[in-house]
Amino acid sequence: MWPDNELATRLFRQVGTRWLFPAMGGVPVGLRWEAIYPLMDRAGLDDDEWNDLHESLQVLESAAVVTMHEFAPKPEK
């Protein structure tokens, strides 16, 4: 893993229970950012580092949502 990605990857692994699910259940639609920002704030980052981490997490979130939708059970026809 590239050193630039280590913090984002570590934090992304910690947020496994912080996904936002649709009201009727199903595949997560994204991360609950209000639960993640405190974790990011505790990392002791300056503004640029915090913004970089946020952007990296958004990329990981997007890829994870696409993957979860791809592998989610499909309704029978």
PDB file of C-alpha atoms in Angstrom:
ATOM      1  CA  MET A   1       0.000   0.000   0.000  1.00  0.00           C
ATOM      2  CA  TRP A   2       1.216   3.484  -0.797  1.00  0.00           C
ATOM      3  CA  PRO A   3       1.955   5.529   2.343  1.00  0.00           C
ATOM      4  CA  ASP A   4      -0.363   8.280   1.067  1.00  0.00           C
ATOM      5  CA  ASN A   5      -3.297   5.841   1.258  1.00  0.00           C
ATOM      6  CA  GLU A   6      -2.544   4.280   4.637  1.00  0.00           C
ATOM      7  CA  LEU A   7      -4.582   6.640   6.852  1.00  0.00           C
ATOM      8  CA  ALA A   8      -7.622   6.610   4.559  1.00  0.00           C
ATOM      9  CA  THR A   9      -7.545   2.814   4.310  1.00  0.00           C
ATOM     10  CA  ARG A  10      -7.151   2.381   8.064  1.00  0.00           C
ATOM     11  CA  LEU A  11     -10.016   4.768   8.812  1.00  0.00           C
ATOM     12  CA  PHE A  12     -12.222   3.188   6.134  1.00  0.00           C
ATOM     13  CA  ARG A  13     -11.755  -0.194   7.819  1.00  0.00           C
ATOM     14  CA  GLN A  14     -12.860   1.324  11.134  1.00  0.00           C
ATOM     15  CA  VAL A  15     -16.151   2.637   9.763  1.00  0.00           C
ATOM     16  CA  GLY A  16     -17.676  -0.751   9.023  1.00  0.00           C
ATOM     17  CA  THR A  17     -20.735  -0.065  11.187  1.00  0.00           C
ATOM     18  CA  ARG A  18     -21.241   3.500  10.021  1.00  0.00           C
ATOM     19  CA  TRP A  19     -23.115   2.933   6.779  1.00  0.00           C
ATOM     20  CA  LEU A  20     -26.415   4.600   5.912  1.00  0.00           C
ATOM     21  CA  PHE A  21     -29.054   2.069   4.907  1.00  0.00           C
ATOM     22  CA  PRO A  22     -32.333   2.827   3.122  1.00  0.00           C
ATOM     23  CA  ALA A  23     -35.378   3.011   5.407  1.00  0.00           C
ATOM     24  CA  MET A  24     -36.733  -0.314   4.176  1.00  0.00           C
ATOM     25  CA  GLY A  25     -33.362  -2.065   4.320  1.00  0.00           C
ATOM     26  CA  GLY A  26     -31.163  -3.196   1.502  1.00  0.00           C
ATOM     27  CA  VAL A  27     -27.777  -2.083   0.275  1.00  0.00           C
ATOM     28  CA  PRO A  28     -26.089   0.901   1.953  1.00  0.00           C
ATOM     29  CA  VAL A  29     -26.319   4.179   0.076  1.00  0.00           C
ATOM     30  CA  GLY A  30     -23.249   5.779   1.646  1.00  0.00           C
ATOM     31  CA  LEU A  31     -21.397   6.506   4.841  1.00  0.00           C
ATOM     32  CA  ARG A  32     -22.895   8.328   7.808  1.00  0.00           C
ATOM     33  CA  TRP A  33     -20.488  11.238   7.687  1.00  0.00           C
ATOM     34  CA  GLU A  34     -21.710  12.688  10.988  1.00  0.00           C
ATOM     35  CA  ALA A  35     -20.247   9.573  12.622  1.00  0.00           C
ATOM     36  CA  ILE A  36     -16.995   9.727  10.670  1.00  0.00           C
ATOM     37  CA  TYR A  37     -16.054  13.396  11.052  1.00  0.00           C
ATOM     38  CA  PRO A  38     -15.213  12.993  14.778  1.00  0.00           C
ATOM     39  CA  LEU A  39     -12.833  10.150  13.890  1.00  0.00           C
ATOM     40  CA  MET A  40     -11.205  12.318  11.267  1.00  0.00           C
ATOM     41  CA  ASP A  41     -10.958  15.252  13.678  1.00  0.00           C
ATOM     42  CA  ARG A  42      -9.094  13.090  16.211  1.00  0.00           C
ATOM     43  CA  ALA A  43      -6.390  12.281  13.647  1.00  0.00           C
ATOM     44  CA  GLY A  44      -4.673  15.622  14.352  1.00  0.00           C
ATOM     45  CA  LEU A  45      -4.490  16.691  10.718  1.00  0.00           C
ATOM     46  CA  ASP A  46      -4.007  20.175   9.344  1.00  0.00           C
ATOM     47  CA  ASP A  47      -6.679  21.545   6.988  1.00  0.00           C
ATOM     48  CA  ASP A  48      -5.080  20.266   3.779  1.00  0.00           C
ATOM     49  CA  GLU A  49      -4.486  16.791   5.225  1.00  0.00           C
ATOM     50  CA  TRP A  50      -8.071  16.653   6.553  1.00  0.00           C
ATOM     51  CA  ASN A  51      -9.431  17.625   3.134  1.00  0.00           C
ATOM     52  CA  ASP A  52      -7.229  15.025   1.420  1.00  0.00           C
ATOM     53  CA  LEU A  53      -8.447  12.342   3.836  1.00  0.00           C
ATOM     54  CA  HIS A  54     -12.063  13.353   3.252  1.00  0.00           C
ATOM     55  CA  GLU A  55     -11.594  13.146  -0.514  1.00  0.00           C
ATOM     56  CA  SER A  56      -9.894   9.747  -0.231  1.00  0.00           C
ATOM     57  CA  LEU A  57     -12.717   8.410   1.931  1.00  0.00           C
ATOM     58  CA  GLN A  58     -15.275   9.657  -0.597  1.00  0.00           C
ATOM     59  CA  VAL A  59     -13.483   7.707  -3.337  1.00  0.00           C
ATOM     60  CA  LEU A  60     -13.456   4.566  -1.174  1.00  0.00           C
ATOM     61  CA  GLU A  61     -17.121   5.091  -0.249  1.00  0.00           C
ATOM     62  CA  SER A  62     -18.150   5.434  -3.881  1.00  0.00           C
ATOM     63  CA  ALA A  63     -16.280   2.300  -4.939  1.00  0.00           C
ATOM     64  CA  ALA A  64     -17.687   0.331  -1.996  1.00  0.00           C
ATOM     65  CA  VAL A  65     -21.291   1.361  -2.760  1.00  0.00           C
ATOM     66  CA  VAL A  66     -20.905   0.343  -6.407  1.00  0.00           C
ATOM     67  CA  THR A  67     -19.435  -3.015  -5.358  1.00  0.00           C
ATOM     68  CA  MET A  68     -22.138  -3.663  -2.735  1.00  0.00           C
ATOM     69  CA  HIS A  69     -24.859  -2.931  -5.298  1.00  0.00           C
ATOM     70  CA  GLU A  70     -23.162  -5.172  -7.838  1.00  0.00           C
ATOM     71  CA  PHE A  71     -23.076  -8.131  -5.464  1.00  0.00           C
ATOM     72  CA  ALA A  72     -26.419  -7.537  -3.724  1.00  0.00           C
ATOM     73  CA  PRO A  73     -29.103 -10.164  -4.197  1.00  0.00           C
ATOM     74  CA  LYS A  74     -31.252  -9.390  -7.204  1.00  0.00           C
ATOM     75  CA  PRO A  75     -35.048  -9.775  -7.125  1.00  0.00           C
ATOM     76  CA  GLU A  76     -36.335 -12.816  -8.973  1.00  0.00           C
ATOM     77  CA  LYS A  77     -38.268 -12.143 -12.147  1.00  0.00           C
TER      78      LYS A  77
END
